[in-house]
Coordinates of C-alpha atoms in Angstrom, one line a residue:
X966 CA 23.7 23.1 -18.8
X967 CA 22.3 25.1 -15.5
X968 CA 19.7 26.7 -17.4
X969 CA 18.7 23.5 -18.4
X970 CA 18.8 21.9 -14.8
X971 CA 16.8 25.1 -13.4
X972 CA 13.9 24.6 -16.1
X973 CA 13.6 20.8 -15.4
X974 CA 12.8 22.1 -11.3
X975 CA 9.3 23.3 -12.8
X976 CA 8.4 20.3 -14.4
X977 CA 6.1 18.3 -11.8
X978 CA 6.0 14.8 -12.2
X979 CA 2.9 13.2 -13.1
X980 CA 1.8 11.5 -9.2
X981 CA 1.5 7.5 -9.3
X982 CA -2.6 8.0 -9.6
X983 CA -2.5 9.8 -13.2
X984 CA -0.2 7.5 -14.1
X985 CA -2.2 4.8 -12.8
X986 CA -5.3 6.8 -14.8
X987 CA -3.1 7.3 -18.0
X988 CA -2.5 3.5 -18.6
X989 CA -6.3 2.6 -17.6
X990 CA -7.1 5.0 -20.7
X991 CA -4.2 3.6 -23.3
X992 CA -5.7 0.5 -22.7
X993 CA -9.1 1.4 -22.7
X994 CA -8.5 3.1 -26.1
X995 CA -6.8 0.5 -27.3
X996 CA -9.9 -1.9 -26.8
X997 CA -12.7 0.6 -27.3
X998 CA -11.0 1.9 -30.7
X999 CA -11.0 -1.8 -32.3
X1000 CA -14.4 -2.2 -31.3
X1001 CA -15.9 0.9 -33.1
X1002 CA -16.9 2.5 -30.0
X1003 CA -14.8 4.9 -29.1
X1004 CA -15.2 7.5 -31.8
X1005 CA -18.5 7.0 -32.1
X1006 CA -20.8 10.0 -31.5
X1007 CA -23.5 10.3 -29.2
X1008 CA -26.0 12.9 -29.0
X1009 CA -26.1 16.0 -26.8
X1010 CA -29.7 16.9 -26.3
X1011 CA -29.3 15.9 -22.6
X1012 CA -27.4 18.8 -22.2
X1013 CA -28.9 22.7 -21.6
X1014 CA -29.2 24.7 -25.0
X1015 CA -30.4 28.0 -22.9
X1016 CA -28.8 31.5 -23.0
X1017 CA -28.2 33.1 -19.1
X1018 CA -31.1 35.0 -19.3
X1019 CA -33.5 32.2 -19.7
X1020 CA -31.4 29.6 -17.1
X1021 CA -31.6 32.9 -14.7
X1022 CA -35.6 33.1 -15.4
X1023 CA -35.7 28.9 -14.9
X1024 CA -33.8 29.7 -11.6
X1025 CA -36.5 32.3 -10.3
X1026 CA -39.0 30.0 -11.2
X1027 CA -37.7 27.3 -8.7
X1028 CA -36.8 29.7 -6.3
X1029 CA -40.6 31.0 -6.4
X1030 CA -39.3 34.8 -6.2
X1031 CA -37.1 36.7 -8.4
X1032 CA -33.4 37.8 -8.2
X1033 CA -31.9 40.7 -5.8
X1034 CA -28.4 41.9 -7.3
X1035 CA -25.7 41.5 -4.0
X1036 CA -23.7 44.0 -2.4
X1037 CA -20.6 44.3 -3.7
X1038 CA -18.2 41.8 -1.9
X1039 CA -15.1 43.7 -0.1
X1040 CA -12.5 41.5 -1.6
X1041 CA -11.7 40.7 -5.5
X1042 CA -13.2 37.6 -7.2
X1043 CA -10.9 35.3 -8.8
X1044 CA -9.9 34.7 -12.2
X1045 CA -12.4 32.4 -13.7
X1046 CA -10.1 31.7 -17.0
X1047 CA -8.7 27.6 -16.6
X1048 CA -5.6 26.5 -15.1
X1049 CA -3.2 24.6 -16.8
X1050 CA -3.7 22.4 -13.8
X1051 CA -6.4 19.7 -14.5
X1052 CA -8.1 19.2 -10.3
X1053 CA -9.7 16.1 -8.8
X1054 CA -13.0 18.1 -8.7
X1055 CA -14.5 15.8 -5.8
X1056 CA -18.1 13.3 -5.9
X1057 CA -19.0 13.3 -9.6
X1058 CA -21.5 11.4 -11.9
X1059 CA -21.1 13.0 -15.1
X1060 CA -24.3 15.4 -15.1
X1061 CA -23.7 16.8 -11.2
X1062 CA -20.5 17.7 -9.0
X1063 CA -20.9 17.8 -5.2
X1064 CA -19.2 19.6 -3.0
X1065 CA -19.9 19.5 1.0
X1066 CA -20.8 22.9 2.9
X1067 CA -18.9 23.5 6.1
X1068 CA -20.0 23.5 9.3
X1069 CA -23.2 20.9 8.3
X1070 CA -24.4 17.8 9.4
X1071 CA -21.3 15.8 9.5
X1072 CA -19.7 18.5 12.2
X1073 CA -23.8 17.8 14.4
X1074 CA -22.7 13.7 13.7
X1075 CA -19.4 14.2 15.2
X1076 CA -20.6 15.7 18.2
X1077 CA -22.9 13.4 19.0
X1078 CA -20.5 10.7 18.7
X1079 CA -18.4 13.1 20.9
X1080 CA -21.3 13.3 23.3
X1081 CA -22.0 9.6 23.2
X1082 CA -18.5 8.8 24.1
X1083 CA -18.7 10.9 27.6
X1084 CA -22.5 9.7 28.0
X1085 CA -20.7 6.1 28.3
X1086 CA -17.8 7.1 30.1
X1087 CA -20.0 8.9 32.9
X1088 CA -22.6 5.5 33.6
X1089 CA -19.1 3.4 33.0
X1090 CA -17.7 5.1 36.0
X1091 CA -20.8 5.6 37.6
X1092 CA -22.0 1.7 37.5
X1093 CA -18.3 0.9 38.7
X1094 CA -18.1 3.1 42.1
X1095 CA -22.3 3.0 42.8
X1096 CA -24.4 0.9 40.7
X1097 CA -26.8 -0.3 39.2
X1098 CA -25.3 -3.2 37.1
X1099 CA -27.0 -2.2 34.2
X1100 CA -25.1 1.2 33.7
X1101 CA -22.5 -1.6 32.9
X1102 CA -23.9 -2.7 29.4
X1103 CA -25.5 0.6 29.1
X1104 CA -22.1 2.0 29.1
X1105 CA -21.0 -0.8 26.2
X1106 CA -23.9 -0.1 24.1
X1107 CA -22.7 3.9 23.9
X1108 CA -19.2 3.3 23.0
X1109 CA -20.0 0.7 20.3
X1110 CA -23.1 0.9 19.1
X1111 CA -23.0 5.4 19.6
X1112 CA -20.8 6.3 17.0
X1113 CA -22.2 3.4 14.5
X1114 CA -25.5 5.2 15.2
X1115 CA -24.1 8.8 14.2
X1116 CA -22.2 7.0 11.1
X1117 CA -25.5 5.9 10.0
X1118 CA -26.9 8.8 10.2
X1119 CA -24.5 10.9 9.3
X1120 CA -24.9 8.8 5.7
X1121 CA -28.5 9.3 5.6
X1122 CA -28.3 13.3 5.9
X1123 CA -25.3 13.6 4.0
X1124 CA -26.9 14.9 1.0
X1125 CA -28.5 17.8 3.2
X1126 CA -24.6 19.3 3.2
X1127 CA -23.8 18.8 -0.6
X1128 CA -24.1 21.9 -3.0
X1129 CA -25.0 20.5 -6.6
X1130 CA -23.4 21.8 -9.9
X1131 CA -25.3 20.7 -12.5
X1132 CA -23.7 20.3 -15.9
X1133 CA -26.7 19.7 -17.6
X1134 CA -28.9 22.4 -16.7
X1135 CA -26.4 25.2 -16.0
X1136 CA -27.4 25.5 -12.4
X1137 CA -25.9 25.5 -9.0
X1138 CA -28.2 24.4 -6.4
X1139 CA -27.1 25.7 -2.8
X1140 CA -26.8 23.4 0.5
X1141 CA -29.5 23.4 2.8
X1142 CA -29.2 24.7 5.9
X1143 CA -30.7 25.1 9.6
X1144 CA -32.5 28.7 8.4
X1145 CA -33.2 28.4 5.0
X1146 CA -34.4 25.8 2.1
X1147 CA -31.9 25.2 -1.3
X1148 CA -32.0 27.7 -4.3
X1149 CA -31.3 27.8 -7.3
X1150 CA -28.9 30.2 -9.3
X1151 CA -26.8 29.9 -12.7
X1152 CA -23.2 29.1 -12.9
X1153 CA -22.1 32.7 -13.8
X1154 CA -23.4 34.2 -10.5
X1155 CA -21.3 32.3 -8.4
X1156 CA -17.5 33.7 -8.3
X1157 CA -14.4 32.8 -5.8
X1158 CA -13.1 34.6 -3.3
X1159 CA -9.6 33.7 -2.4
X1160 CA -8.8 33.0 2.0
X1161 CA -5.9 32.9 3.8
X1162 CA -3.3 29.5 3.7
X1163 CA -3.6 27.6 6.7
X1164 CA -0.3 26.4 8.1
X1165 CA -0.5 23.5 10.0
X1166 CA 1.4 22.8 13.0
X1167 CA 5.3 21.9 12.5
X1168 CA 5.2 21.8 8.7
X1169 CA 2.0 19.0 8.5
X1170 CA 1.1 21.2 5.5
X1171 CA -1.2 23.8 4.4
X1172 CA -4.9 24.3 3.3
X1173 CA -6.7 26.8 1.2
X1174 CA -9.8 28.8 2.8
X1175 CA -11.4 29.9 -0.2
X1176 CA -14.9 30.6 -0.1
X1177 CA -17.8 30.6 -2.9
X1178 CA -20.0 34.3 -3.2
X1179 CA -22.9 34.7 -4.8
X1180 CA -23.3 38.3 -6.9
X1181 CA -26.9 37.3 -6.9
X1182 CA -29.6 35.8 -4.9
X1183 CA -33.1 35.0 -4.5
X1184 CA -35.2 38.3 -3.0
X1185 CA -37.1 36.2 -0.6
X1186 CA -34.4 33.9 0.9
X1187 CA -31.8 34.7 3.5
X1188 CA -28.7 34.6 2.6
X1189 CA -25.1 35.0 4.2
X1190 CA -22.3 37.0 1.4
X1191 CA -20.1 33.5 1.3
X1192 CA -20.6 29.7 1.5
X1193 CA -17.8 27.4 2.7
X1194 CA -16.6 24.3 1.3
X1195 CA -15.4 21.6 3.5
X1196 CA -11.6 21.4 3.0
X1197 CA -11.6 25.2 1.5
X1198 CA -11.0 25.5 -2.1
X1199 CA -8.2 26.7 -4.0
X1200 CA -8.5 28.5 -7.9
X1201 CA -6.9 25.4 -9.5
X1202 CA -9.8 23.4 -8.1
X1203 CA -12.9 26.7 -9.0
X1204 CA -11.7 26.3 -12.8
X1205 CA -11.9 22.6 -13.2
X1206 CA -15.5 23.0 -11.5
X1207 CA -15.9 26.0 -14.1
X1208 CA -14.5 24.2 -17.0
X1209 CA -16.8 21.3 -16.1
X1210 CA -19.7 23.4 -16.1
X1211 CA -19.4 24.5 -19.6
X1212 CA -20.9 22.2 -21.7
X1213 CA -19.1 23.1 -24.4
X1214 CA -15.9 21.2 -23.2
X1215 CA -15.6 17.7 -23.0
X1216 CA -15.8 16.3 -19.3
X1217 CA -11.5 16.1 -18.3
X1218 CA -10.4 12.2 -18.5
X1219 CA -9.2 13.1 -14.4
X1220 CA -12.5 13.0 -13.9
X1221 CA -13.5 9.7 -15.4
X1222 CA -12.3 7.7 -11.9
X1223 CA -15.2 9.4 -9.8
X1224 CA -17.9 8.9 -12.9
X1225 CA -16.8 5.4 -12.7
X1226 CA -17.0 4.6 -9.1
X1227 CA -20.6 5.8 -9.0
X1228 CA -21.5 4.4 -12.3
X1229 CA -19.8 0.6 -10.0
X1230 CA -22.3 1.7 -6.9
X1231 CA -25.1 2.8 -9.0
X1232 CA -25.7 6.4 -7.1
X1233 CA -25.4 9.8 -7.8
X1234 CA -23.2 12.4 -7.0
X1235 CA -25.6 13.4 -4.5
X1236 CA -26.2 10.0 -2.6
X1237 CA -30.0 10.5 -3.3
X1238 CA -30.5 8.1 -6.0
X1239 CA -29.7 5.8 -9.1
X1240 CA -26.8 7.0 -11.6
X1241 CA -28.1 8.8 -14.0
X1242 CA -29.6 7.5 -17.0
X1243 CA -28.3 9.7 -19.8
X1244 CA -24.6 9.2 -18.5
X1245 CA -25.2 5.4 -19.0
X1246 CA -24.8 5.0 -22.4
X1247 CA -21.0 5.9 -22.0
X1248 CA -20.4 2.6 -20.1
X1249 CA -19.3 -0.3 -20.8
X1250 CA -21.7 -2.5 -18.8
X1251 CA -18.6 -5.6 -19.0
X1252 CA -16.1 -3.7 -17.3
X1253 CA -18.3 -0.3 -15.9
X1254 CA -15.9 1.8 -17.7
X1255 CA -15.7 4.9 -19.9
X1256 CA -15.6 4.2 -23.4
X1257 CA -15.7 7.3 -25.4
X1258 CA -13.2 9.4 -26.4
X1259 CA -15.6 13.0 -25.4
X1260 CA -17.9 12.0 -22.2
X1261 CA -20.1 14.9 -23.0

């Protein structure tokens, strides 16, 4: 009976949103199945059929320079085999994953909000005690209308930050950045490197520091030996972005909420564009839901 007790302390239970996400699909089955639809087959030619060596040769050829092998990194790279733990992988359409870069435009955004704020304060106070009057609605338009300014911007550059995995090519393109321009490089050059936990202050919780490395590079770009993800990034979440990389795995039904949502808004994962065309036949256009059993 105690053995018992002490195995049911490792079983997690499911959180309210997969549950949520598990009815959704019984009763999308349930309607999609009756229909036809759901077992249906669609083809796969939107998907890469190329071996490493040519997706690394495809790479160079974007880059405009060829490959430099990097030093090797002083700590150990993390398992790339799956988890049994299926992760929210973050902004996805289907064909790309984004992830934000850290520091990057939104931490520029927030410091000009930052700066705005004083700005206002300073011709607040200033109009008060000495004048002119019109520091007064000066001092208004800075703390309303600043930070709606940054927002808005902030949502225009956004994409700047965001380093795309593309499932249909097989290529990871990187963030840009103040020094240097995007690159490309394939999916198997780009391991994990496991940081510290951060504890926050009286037990608020903890966050993972993890950091992407690249064991190659182009020869003509700079590069630094990591790049960091906003939030950090722990292994469970590296092997659902692995897993949905390979596109001989069906995309995870956790991921079908975040397909959805962008399918509803009509962008990418990137926030540059329309969702993408070859994901759309998945869709019911009715409800803007997933109606295959594989979303490949």
């Amino acid at each position: 009976m105690m053995s018992k007790s002490i195995d049911n302390k490792h079983v997690e239970e499911p959180s309210e949103w997969v549950k949520t996400e598990a009815q959704k699909l019984k009763k999308n089955i349930s309607k999609y199945s009756s229909s036809g639809v759901f077992h249906t087959e669609l083809p796969k030619d939107h998907l890469h059929a190329l071996s490493y060596e040519e997706r690394l040769a495809m790479a160079a050829k974007f880059n405009g320079c060829e490959f430099k092998i990097a030093k090797p990194y002083k700590k150990a790279f993390l398992s790339r085999e799956h988890t049994d733990r299926d992760y929210y992988i973050g902004a996805c359409d289907g064909q790309v994953l984004a992830l934000r870069r850290a520091p990057g435009v939104w931490l520029v955004c927030i410091f000009l909000s930052l700066f705005c704020f004083v700005g206002g304060l300073g011709f607040f106070f200033e109009g008060v005690f000495h004048g002119p009057n019109w520091l007064m609605p000066a001092a208004l338009a800075l703390f309303c209308i600043g930070p709606w300014l940054t927002y808005k911007l902030w949502k225009k550059l956004d994409w700047l930050d965001k380093i795309e995995f593309n499932r249909h090519t097989g290529l990871v393109r990187t963030s840009h950045t103040l020094l240097r321009r995007p690159f490309y490089v394939p999916i198997e050059d780009v391991e994990m490197c496991e940081g510290p936990i951060i504890q926050a202050a009286r037990g608020g919780g903890e966050m993972a520091t993890g950091g992407l490395v690249l064991t190659k590079y182009p020869a003509k770009f700079w590069w630094r030996p990591t790049i960091a993800t906003f939030g950090g990034m722990e292994r469970d979440h590296w092997t659902a972005i692995l897993k949905f990389m390979d596109s001989h795995e069906p995309i995870h039904w956790h991921v079908n909420a975040t397909i959805e949502e962008h399918y509803k808004k009509d962008k990418n994962a990137m926030g540059t564009g329309p969702f993408p065309e070859s994901m759309k036949k998945y869709f019911d256009p009715e409800d803007k839901q997933i109606n295959r059993r594989k979303v490949w």
